[in-house]
PDB file of C-alpha atoms and ligand atoms in Angstrom:
ATOM      1  CA  MET A   1      -6.487   4.081 -74.803  1.00  0.00           C
ATOM      2  CA  SER A   2      -5.369   1.751 -77.634  1.00  0.00           C
ATOM      3  CA  ILE A   3      -5.334  -2.169 -77.926  1.00  0.00           C
ATOM      4  CA  ALA A   4      -1.095  -1.839 -77.778  1.00  0.00           C
ATOM      5  CA  ASP A   5      -0.973   0.849 -74.549  1.00  0.00           C
ATOM      6  CA  ASN A   6      -3.637  -1.926 -73.160  1.00  0.00           C
ATOM      7  CA  LEU A   7      -1.072  -4.615 -73.827  1.00  0.00           C
ATOM      8  CA  ALA A   8       1.797  -2.807 -72.305  1.00  0.00           C
ATOM      9  CA  ARG A   9      -0.096  -2.575 -69.491  1.00  0.00           C
ATOM     10  CA  LEU A  10      -1.609  -6.114 -68.988  1.00  0.00           C
ATOM     11  CA  GLU A  11       2.639  -7.017 -69.788  1.00  0.00           C
ATOM     12  CA  GLU A  12       3.337  -5.571 -67.262  1.00  0.00           C
ATOM     13  CA  GLN A  13       0.925  -6.505 -64.521  1.00  0.00           C
ATOM     14  CA  ILE A  14       1.480 -10.383 -65.937  1.00  0.00           C
ATOM     15  CA  THR A  15       5.519 -10.073 -66.002  1.00  0.00           C
ATOM     16  CA  ALA A  16       5.025  -8.345 -62.055  1.00  0.00           C
ATOM     17  CA  THR A  17       2.615 -11.202 -61.233  1.00  0.00           C
ATOM     18  CA  CYS A  18       4.793 -13.621 -62.338  1.00  0.00           C
ATOM     19  CA  HIS A  19       7.686 -12.839 -60.570  1.00  0.00           C
ATOM     20  CA  ARG A  20       5.938 -12.302 -57.396  1.00  0.00           C
ATOM     21  CA  ALA A  21       4.751 -16.406 -57.809  1.00  0.00           C
ATOM     22  CA  ASN A  22       8.373 -17.281 -58.773  1.00  0.00           C
ATOM     23  CA  ARG A  23       7.306 -18.403 -62.297  1.00  0.00           C
ATOM     24  CA  GLN A  24       8.579 -17.600 -65.336  1.00  0.00           C
ATOM     25  CA  ARG A  25       6.805 -15.272 -67.936  1.00  0.00           C
ATOM     26  CA  GLU A  26       7.155 -17.871 -70.617  1.00  0.00           C
ATOM     27  CA  SER A  27       5.096 -20.318 -68.552  1.00  0.00           C
ATOM     28  CA  VAL A  28       2.005 -18.184 -69.086  1.00  0.00           C
ATOM     29  CA  HIS A  29       0.646 -17.715 -72.644  1.00  0.00           C
ATOM     30  CA  LEU A  30      -1.412 -15.009 -72.810  1.00  0.00           C
ATOM     31  CA  MET A  31      -5.244 -15.260 -74.974  1.00  0.00           C
ATOM     32  CA  ALA A  32      -6.663 -12.473 -75.996  1.00  0.00           C
ATOM     33  CA  VAL A  33     -10.939 -12.987 -76.220  1.00  0.00           C
ATOM     34  CA  SER A  34     -12.014 -10.881 -79.042  1.00  0.00           C
ATOM     35  CA  LYS A  35     -15.477 -11.579 -79.304  1.00  0.00           C
ATOM     36  CA  THR A  36     -17.981  -9.337 -79.803  1.00  0.00           C
ATOM     37  CA  HIS A  37     -15.552  -6.702 -81.186  1.00  0.00           C
ATOM     38  CA  PRO A  38     -14.720  -6.222 -85.086  1.00  0.00           C
ATOM     39  CA  SER A  39     -11.925  -8.065 -87.363  1.00  0.00           C
ATOM     40  CA  ASP A  40      -9.958  -4.880 -87.454  1.00  0.00           C
ATOM     41  CA  ALA A  41      -9.504  -5.797 -83.489  1.00  0.00           C
ATOM     42  CA  ILE A  42      -7.673  -8.529 -84.084  1.00  0.00           C
ATOM     43  CA  ILE A  43      -5.256  -7.378 -87.012  1.00  0.00           C
ATOM     44  CA  GLU A  44      -4.215  -4.621 -84.219  1.00  0.00           C
ATOM     45  CA  ALA A  45      -3.945  -7.127 -81.423  1.00  0.00           C
ATOM     46  CA  TYR A  46      -1.240  -8.853 -83.610  1.00  0.00           C
ATOM     47  CA  ALA A  47       0.166  -5.730 -84.848  1.00  0.00           C
ATOM     48  CA  ALA A  48       0.718  -4.939 -81.322  1.00  0.00           C
ATOM     49  CA  GLY A  49       1.970  -8.849 -80.800  1.00  0.00           C
ATOM     50  CA  VAL A  50      -0.499 -10.788 -79.694  1.00  0.00           C
ATOM     51  CA  ARG A  51      -0.150 -14.054 -81.187  1.00  0.00           C
ATOM     52  CA  LEU A  52      -3.532 -16.216 -79.427  1.00  0.00           C
ATOM     53  CA  PHE A  53      -7.172 -14.995 -79.873  1.00  0.00           C
ATOM     54  CA  GLY A  54     -10.277 -16.490 -78.133  1.00  0.00           C
ATOM     55  CA  GLU A  55     -13.925 -16.483 -79.327  1.00  0.00           C
ATOM     56  CA  ASN A  56     -17.232 -17.880 -78.212  1.00  0.00           C
ATOM     57  CA  ARG A  57     -19.053 -18.355 -81.244  1.00  0.00           C
ATOM     58  CA  VAL A  58     -19.131 -20.087 -84.379  1.00  0.00           C
ATOM     59  CA  GLN A  59     -21.040 -17.875 -86.385  1.00  0.00           C
ATOM     60  CA  GLU A  60     -19.845 -14.556 -85.191  1.00  0.00           C
ATOM     61  CA  TYR A  61     -16.082 -16.023 -85.870  1.00  0.00           C
ATOM     62  CA  ALA A  62     -16.900 -17.609 -89.428  1.00  0.00           C
ATOM     63  CA  LEU A  63     -18.126 -13.708 -90.562  1.00  0.00           C
ATOM     64  CA  LYS A  64     -14.391 -12.804 -88.900  1.00  0.00           C
ATOM     65  CA  ARG A  65     -12.475 -15.272 -90.353  1.00  0.00           C
ATOM     66  CA  ALA A  66     -13.875 -14.183 -93.854  1.00  0.00           C
ATOM     67  CA  ALA A  67     -13.141 -10.668 -93.450  1.00  0.00           C
ATOM     68  CA  LEU A  68      -9.488 -11.825 -92.387  1.00  0.00           C
ATOM     69  CA  GLN A  69      -9.046 -14.100 -95.110  1.00  0.00           C
ATOM     70  CA  SER A  70     -10.222 -11.478 -97.633  1.00  0.00           C
ATOM     71  CA  GLN A  71      -7.140  -9.273 -95.857  1.00  0.00           C
ATOM     72  CA  ASP A  72      -5.262 -12.322 -96.758  1.00  0.00           C
ATOM     73  CA  PHE A  73      -4.584 -11.954 -92.426  1.00  0.00           C
ATOM     74  CA  PHE A  74      -3.711 -16.122 -91.973  1.00  0.00           C
ATOM     75  CA  ALA A  75      -1.093 -15.918 -94.775  1.00  0.00           C
ATOM     76  CA  GLN A  76       0.701 -13.063 -93.322  1.00  0.00           C
ATOM     77  CA  HIS A  77       0.446 -13.742 -89.613  1.00  0.00           C
ATOM     78  CA  ALA A  78       0.857 -17.469 -89.805  1.00  0.00           C
ATOM     79  CA  PRO A  79       1.517 -18.160 -86.256  1.00  0.00           C
ATOM     80  CA  ALA A  80      -2.094 -16.408 -85.231  1.00  0.00           C
ATOM     81  CA  ALA A  81      -4.392 -19.222 -82.907  1.00  0.00           C
ATOM     82  CA  ILE A  82      -7.987 -18.980 -82.670  1.00  0.00           C
ATOM     83  CA  HIS A  83      -9.028 -20.627 -79.968  1.00  0.00           C
ATOM     84  CA  CYS A  84     -13.015 -21.703 -79.382  1.00  0.00           C
ATOM     85  CA  ILE A  85     -13.401 -20.590 -75.809  1.00  0.00           C
ATOM     86  CA  GLY A  86     -17.565 -20.842 -75.432  1.00  0.00           C
ATOM     87  CA  HIS A  87     -20.348 -23.661 -75.411  1.00  0.00           C
ATOM     88  CA  LEU A  88     -20.455 -25.195 -78.347  1.00  0.00           C
ATOM     89  CA  GLN A  89     -24.054 -27.172 -79.689  1.00  0.00           C
ATOM     90  CA  SER A  90     -22.967 -31.021 -81.238  1.00  0.00           C
ATOM     91  CA  ASN A  91     -24.411 -29.482 -84.432  1.00  0.00           C
ATOM     92  CA  LYS A  92     -21.718 -26.914 -84.607  1.00  0.00           C
ATOM     93  CA  ALA A  93     -19.293 -29.415 -83.765  1.00  0.00           C
ATOM     94  CA  ALA A  94     -17.903 -29.960 -87.637  1.00  0.00           C
ATOM     95  CA  GLN A  95     -17.980 -25.945 -88.440  1.00  0.00           C
ATOM     96  CA  ALA A  96     -15.723 -25.962 -85.351  1.00  0.00           C
ATOM     97  CA  ALA A  97     -13.087 -28.430 -85.791  1.00  0.00           C
ATOM     98  CA  GLN A  98     -12.693 -26.579 -89.471  1.00  0.00           C
ATOM     99  CA  LEU A  99     -12.746 -22.922 -88.511  1.00  0.00           C
ATOM    100  CA  PHE A 100     -10.272 -23.129 -84.996  1.00  0.00           C
ATOM    101  CA  ASP A 101      -6.613 -24.035 -83.718  1.00  0.00           C
ATOM    102  CA  SER A 102      -8.157 -25.510 -80.430  1.00  0.00           C
ATOM    103  CA  VAL A 103     -11.677 -25.931 -78.726  1.00  0.00           C
ATOM    104  CA  ASP A 104     -10.979 -25.259 -75.075  1.00  0.00           C
ATOM    105  CA  SER A 105     -14.612 -25.804 -73.806  1.00  0.00           C
ATOM    106  CA  VAL A 106     -15.488 -29.348 -74.514  1.00  0.00           C
ATOM    107  CA  ASP A 107     -18.284 -29.866 -71.989  1.00  0.00           C
ATOM    108  CA  SER A 108     -19.649 -33.364 -73.297  1.00  0.00           C
ATOM    109  CA  LEU A 109     -18.386 -36.936 -74.406  1.00  0.00           C
ATOM    110  CA  ARG A 110     -21.240 -36.418 -77.798  1.00  0.00           C
ATOM    111  CA  LEU A 111     -19.219 -33.320 -78.029  1.00  0.00           C
ATOM    112  CA  ALA A 112     -15.526 -34.834 -77.955  1.00  0.00           C
ATOM    113  CA  ASP A 113     -17.306 -37.608 -80.581  1.00  0.00           C
ATOM    114  CA  ARG A 114     -18.201 -35.284 -83.205  1.00  0.00           C
ATOM    115  CA  LEU A 115     -14.900 -32.766 -82.473  1.00  0.00           C
ATOM    116  CA  ASN A 116     -13.334 -35.911 -83.127  1.00  0.00           C
ATOM    117  CA  LYS A 117     -15.148 -37.073 -86.312  1.00  0.00           C
ATOM    118  CA  ALA A 118     -15.129 -33.691 -87.817  1.00  0.00           C
ATOM    119  CA  ALA A 119     -11.080 -33.426 -87.431  1.00  0.00           C
ATOM    120  CA  ALA A 120     -10.646 -36.814 -88.949  1.00  0.00           C
ATOM    121  CA  GLU A 121     -12.417 -35.552 -92.169  1.00  0.00           C
ATOM    122  CA  ALA A 122     -10.165 -32.306 -91.904  1.00  0.00           C
ATOM    123  CA  ASN A 123      -7.564 -34.468 -91.616  1.00  0.00           C
ATOM    124  CA  LYS A 124      -6.574 -32.322 -88.639  1.00  0.00           C
ATOM    125  CA  GLN A 125      -4.711 -32.911 -85.171  1.00  0.00           C
ATOM    126  CA  LEU A 126      -7.322 -30.377 -82.932  1.00  0.00           C
ATOM    127  CA  PRO A 127      -6.292 -29.873 -79.458  1.00  0.00           C
ATOM    128  CA  ILE A 128      -9.028 -29.488 -76.951  1.00  0.00           C
ATOM    129  CA  PHE A 129      -9.168 -28.412 -73.306  1.00  0.00           C
ATOM    130  CA  ILE A 130     -11.821 -30.007 -70.753  1.00  0.00           C
ATOM    131  CA  GLU A 131     -14.260 -26.744 -69.532  1.00  0.00           C
ATOM    132  CA  ILE A 132     -14.634 -28.351 -65.534  1.00  0.00           C
ATOM    133  CA  LYS A 133     -17.859 -26.993 -64.068  1.00  0.00           C
ATOM    134  CA  LEU A 134     -16.822 -26.004 -60.504  1.00  0.00           C
ATOM    135  CA  SER A 135     -19.529 -23.149 -59.500  1.00  0.00           C
ATOM    136  CA  PRO A 136     -23.235 -23.817 -59.059  1.00  0.00           C
ATOM    137  CA  GLU A 137     -24.596 -21.022 -61.169  1.00  0.00           C
ATOM    138  CA  GLU A 138     -26.738 -22.802 -63.772  1.00  0.00           C
ATOM    139  CA  SER A 139     -25.430 -20.645 -66.489  1.00  0.00           C
ATOM    140  CA  LYS A 140     -22.416 -21.866 -66.306  1.00  0.00           C
ATOM    141  CA  HIS A 141     -21.075 -24.902 -68.684  1.00  0.00           C
ATOM    142  CA  GLY A 142     -18.461 -28.009 -68.647  1.00  0.00           C
ATOM    143  CA  LEU A 143     -18.074 -31.234 -66.666  1.00  0.00           C
ATOM    144  CA  THR A 144     -18.220 -31.348 -63.039  1.00  0.00           C
ATOM    145  CA  PRO A 145     -15.377 -33.329 -61.227  1.00  0.00           C
ATOM    146  CA  ASP A 146     -15.699 -36.979 -59.842  1.00  0.00           C
ATOM    147  CA  THR A 147     -18.782 -37.966 -62.159  1.00  0.00           C
ATOM    148  CA  VAL A 148     -19.833 -40.484 -64.386  1.00  0.00           C
ATOM    149  CA  GLU A 149     -19.347 -38.352 -67.530  1.00  0.00           C
ATOM    150  CA  LEU A 150     -16.164 -36.835 -66.823  1.00  0.00           C
ATOM    151  CA  ASP A 151     -14.668 -39.958 -66.028  1.00  0.00           C
ATOM    152  CA  ALA A 152     -16.054 -42.003 -69.652  1.00  0.00           C
ATOM    153  CA  LEU A 153     -14.677 -38.896 -71.669  1.00  0.00           C
ATOM    154  CA  LEU A 154     -11.404 -39.270 -70.198  1.00  0.00           C
ATOM    155  CA  GLU A 155     -11.656 -43.303 -70.496  1.00  0.00           C
ATOM    156  CA  LYS A 156     -12.412 -42.596 -74.256  1.00  0.00           C
ATOM    157  CA  LEU A 157     -10.203 -39.802 -75.162  1.00  0.00           C
ATOM    158  CA  PRO A 158      -7.026 -41.814 -75.775  1.00  0.00           C
ATOM    159  CA  ASN A 159      -9.254 -43.403 -78.812  1.00  0.00           C
ATOM    160  CA  LEU A 160     -10.156 -40.356 -80.190  1.00  0.00           C
ATOM    161  CA  ALA A 161      -6.833 -40.448 -82.469  1.00  0.00           C
ATOM    162  CA  HIS A 162      -7.779 -36.898 -83.621  1.00  0.00           C
ATOM    163  CA  LEU A 163      -8.414 -35.107 -80.336  1.00  0.00           C
ATOM    164  CA  GLU A 164      -4.915 -34.027 -78.593  1.00  0.00           C
ATOM    165  CA  LEU A 165      -6.075 -33.345 -74.777  1.00  0.00           C
ATOM    166  CA  ARG A 166      -3.884 -30.250 -73.570  1.00  0.00           C
ATOM    167  CA  GLY A 167      -5.450 -29.372 -70.320  1.00  0.00           C
ATOM    168  CA  LEU A 168      -8.728 -28.147 -68.343  1.00  0.00           C
ATOM    169  CA  MET A 169     -10.200 -24.743 -68.042  1.00  0.00           C
ATOM    170  CA  THR A 170     -12.893 -23.387 -66.187  1.00  0.00           C
ATOM    171  CA  VAL A 171     -15.052 -20.058 -65.032  1.00  0.00           C
ATOM    172  CA  PRO A 172     -15.460 -19.092 -61.845  1.00  0.00           C
ATOM    173  CA  PRO A 173     -18.128 -17.518 -60.519  1.00  0.00           C
ATOM    174  CA  TYR A 174     -17.883 -13.392 -60.847  1.00  0.00           C
ATOM    175  CA  SER A 175     -16.670 -11.601 -57.714  1.00  0.00           C
ATOM    176  CA  ASP A 176     -15.454  -8.163 -57.322  1.00  0.00           C
ATOM    177  CA  ASP A 177     -13.407  -9.893 -54.422  1.00  0.00           C
ATOM    178  CA  LEU A 178     -10.158 -11.600 -56.310  1.00  0.00           C
ATOM    179  CA  GLU A 179      -9.948 -14.094 -53.353  1.00  0.00           C
ATOM    180  CA  GLN A 180     -13.606 -15.470 -54.037  1.00  0.00           C
ATOM    181  CA  ALA A 181     -11.995 -16.678 -56.995  1.00  0.00           C
ATOM    182  CA  ARG A 182      -8.567 -18.429 -56.068  1.00  0.00           C
ATOM    183  CA  PRO A 183     -10.214 -21.766 -54.160  1.00  0.00           C
ATOM    184  CA  TYR A 184     -12.034 -22.540 -57.371  1.00  0.00           C
ATOM    185  CA  PHE A 185      -8.320 -21.805 -59.775  1.00  0.00           C
ATOM    186  CA  ARG A 186      -6.765 -23.831 -56.460  1.00  0.00           C
ATOM    187  CA  GLN A 187      -9.537 -26.656 -57.131  1.00  0.00           C
ATOM    188  CA  LEU A 188      -9.002 -26.806 -61.080  1.00  0.00           C
ATOM    189  CA  ARG A 189      -5.090 -27.533 -60.227  1.00  0.00           C
ATOM    190  CA  LYS A 190      -5.939 -30.187 -57.810  1.00  0.00           C
ATOM    191  CA  LEU A 191      -8.299 -32.157 -60.122  1.00  0.00           C
ATOM    192  CA  ARG A 192      -5.351 -31.434 -63.184  1.00  0.00           C
ATOM    193  CA  ASP A 193      -2.890 -33.341 -61.194  1.00  0.00           C
ATOM    194  CA  SER A 194      -4.856 -36.315 -59.540  1.00  0.00           C
ATOM    195  CA  LEU A 195      -6.585 -36.873 -63.053  1.00  0.00           C
ATOM    196  CA  ALA A 196      -3.101 -36.981 -64.748  1.00  0.00           C
ATOM    197  CA  GLN A 197      -2.239 -39.591 -62.185  1.00  0.00           C
ATOM    198  CA  GLN A 198      -5.157 -41.737 -62.980  1.00  0.00           C
ATOM    199  CA  HIS A 199      -4.669 -41.114 -66.744  1.00  0.00           C
ATOM    200  CA  PRO A 200      -1.344 -41.856 -67.816  1.00  0.00           C
ATOM    201  CA  ARG A 201      -2.017 -42.006 -71.427  1.00  0.00           C
ATOM    202  CA  LEU A 202      -2.930 -38.735 -71.428  1.00  0.00           C
ATOM    203  CA  THR A 203      -0.948 -35.861 -71.005  1.00  0.00           C
ATOM    204  CA  PHE A 204      -2.734 -32.446 -70.168  1.00  0.00           C
ATOM    205  CA  ASP A 205      -0.371 -30.031 -68.561  1.00  0.00           C
ATOM    206  CA  GLY A 206      -2.478 -26.984 -69.157  1.00  0.00           C
ATOM    207  CA  LEU A 207      -4.649 -24.620 -66.966  1.00  0.00           C
ATOM    208  CA  SER A 208      -6.559 -22.414 -68.906  1.00  0.00           C
ATOM    209  CA  MET A 209      -8.012 -19.853 -66.209  1.00  0.00           C
ATOM    210  CA  GLY A 210      -7.727 -16.087 -64.866  1.00  0.00           C
ATOM    211  CA  MET A 211     -10.038 -13.410 -66.571  1.00  0.00           C
ATOM    212  CA  SER A 212      -9.731  -9.285 -66.796  1.00  0.00           C
ATOM    213  CA  HIS A 213     -10.579  -9.242 -63.478  1.00  0.00           C
ATOM    214  CA  ASP A 214      -8.725 -11.869 -61.707  1.00  0.00           C
ATOM    215  CA  PHE A 215      -5.867 -13.209 -64.186  1.00  0.00           C
ATOM    216  CA  SER A 216      -3.479 -12.735 -61.403  1.00  0.00           C
ATOM    217  CA  VAL A 217      -4.429 -15.080 -58.557  1.00  0.00           C
ATOM    218  CA  ALA A 218      -4.823 -17.448 -61.510  1.00  0.00           C
ATOM    219  CA  ILE A 219      -1.555 -17.335 -62.332  1.00  0.00           C
ATOM    220  CA  GLU A 220      -0.236 -17.728 -58.465  1.00  0.00           C
ATOM    221  CA  GLU A 221      -2.461 -20.769 -58.440  1.00  0.00           C
ATOM    222  CA  ASP A 222      -0.626 -21.984 -61.552  1.00  0.00           C
ATOM    223  CA  ALA A 223      -2.484 -20.647 -64.584  1.00  0.00           C
ATOM    224  CA  THR A 224      -0.667 -21.632 -67.957  1.00  0.00           C
ATOM    225  CA  LEU A 225      -2.951 -19.992 -69.821  1.00  0.00           C
ATOM    226  CA  ILE A 226      -4.924 -16.742 -68.849  1.00  0.00           C
ATOM    227  CA  ARG A 227      -8.355 -15.416 -71.137  1.00  0.00           C
ATOM    228  CA  ILE A 228      -8.399 -11.765 -71.485  1.00  0.00           C
ATOM    229  CA  GLY A 229     -10.824  -9.589 -73.182  1.00  0.00           C
ATOM    230  CA  THR A 230     -11.543  -6.280 -71.755  1.00  0.00           C
ATOM    231  CA  ALA A 231      -8.556  -5.539 -70.393  1.00  0.00           C
ATOM    232  CA  ILE A 232      -7.434  -5.732 -73.939  1.00  0.00           C
ATOM    233  CA  PHE A 233      -9.886  -4.569 -75.957  1.00  0.00           C
ATOM    234  CA  GLY A 234     -11.742  -2.487 -73.761  1.00  0.00           C
ATOM    235  CA  ALA A 235     -15.836  -3.253 -72.336  1.00  0.00           C
ATOM    236  CA  ARG A 236     -17.995  -5.361 -74.791  1.00  0.00           C
ATOM    237  CA  PRO A 237     -21.569  -3.948 -75.410  1.00  0.00           C
ATOM    238  CA  ALA A 238     -24.250  -5.029 -73.377  1.00  0.00           C
ATOM    239  CA  VAL A 239     -25.864  -7.941 -74.964  1.00  0.00           C
TER     240      VAL A 239
HETATM  241  C1  PLP B 301     -15.599 -13.645 -72.057  1.00  0.00           C
HETATM  242  C2  PLP B 301     -14.505 -14.382 -71.875  1.00  0.00           C
HETATM  243  C3  PLP B 301     -13.280 -14.312 -71.316  1.00  0.00           C
HETATM  244  C4  PLP B 301     -12.471 -12.818 -71.168  1.00  0.00           C
HETATM  245  O1  PLP B 301     -13.517 -11.621 -70.211  1.00  0.00           O
HETATM  246  P1  PLP B 301     -13.329 -10.432 -69.292  1.00  0.00           P
HETATM  247  O2  PLP B 301     -13.576 -10.441 -68.423  1.00  0.00           O
HETATM  248  O3  PLP B 301     -13.762  -9.847 -70.461  1.00  0.00           O
HETATM  249  O4  PLP B 301     -11.217 -10.623 -69.358  1.00  0.00           O
HETATM  250  C5  PLP B 301     -12.586 -15.226 -70.461  1.00  0.00           C
HETATM  251  N1  PLP B 301     -13.070 -16.336 -70.719  1.00  0.00           N
HETATM  252  C6  PLP B 301     -14.487 -16.791 -71.045  1.00  0.00           C
HETATM  253  C7  PLP B 301     -14.918 -18.007 -71.596  1.00  0.00           C
HETATM  254  C8  PLP B 301     -15.286 -15.882 -71.876  1.00  0.00           C
HETATM  255  O5  PLP B 301     -16.464 -16.226 -72.062  1.00  0.00           O
END
């Protein structure tokens, strides 16, 4: 199956799910997660209609971006946006703020501070999502609800003038049973609603949740952005 075939099938599933959940198709943004795949895969997906991409490593994307720039990709494909969705070390913040159109995996105040400084130096406004850790797994990143750290970040954000909060992001534990993911998605939505009430100076409607195997449940639980890798590009090489 080609990337275009995969996208066509995915689009049918997204549309059917939106219909079932009584939602407008336009209320769900599709991010194609191109990590581990070559820059040609990004070009192919763009040609098939994708306008939003997710990458999880600064180094890897820096190389792909150079390849894309050498082919004039960004000049010819102006509306393409690339978001960072992977854990960022603070020492990579400056490079990330320059490379990416949004950092969707902000998981500490320290990182937010660094991104804000770097965005100021790069003279840009950087959209961000806060990554929330709802799962006890060690391997998951993010800020835990009802913690001093999350509160401190939300208190400080209105003063970080070069960051624009767009919403919350989460990755639930993997399960073959889709319904296992639902409580996590629901919890993220409730958290957004209560934090939005507590922090009226911030506007953040976005809910980035749902991947290849569980996006339908995420859409039912109000996801505004789904992050799809495998279902578009095929399986990733095992690392
Ligand atoms: C890799 C990745 C995805 C995409 O996962 P698939 O299961 O391949 O769709 C989504 N979100 C994050 C944060 C990822 O790291």
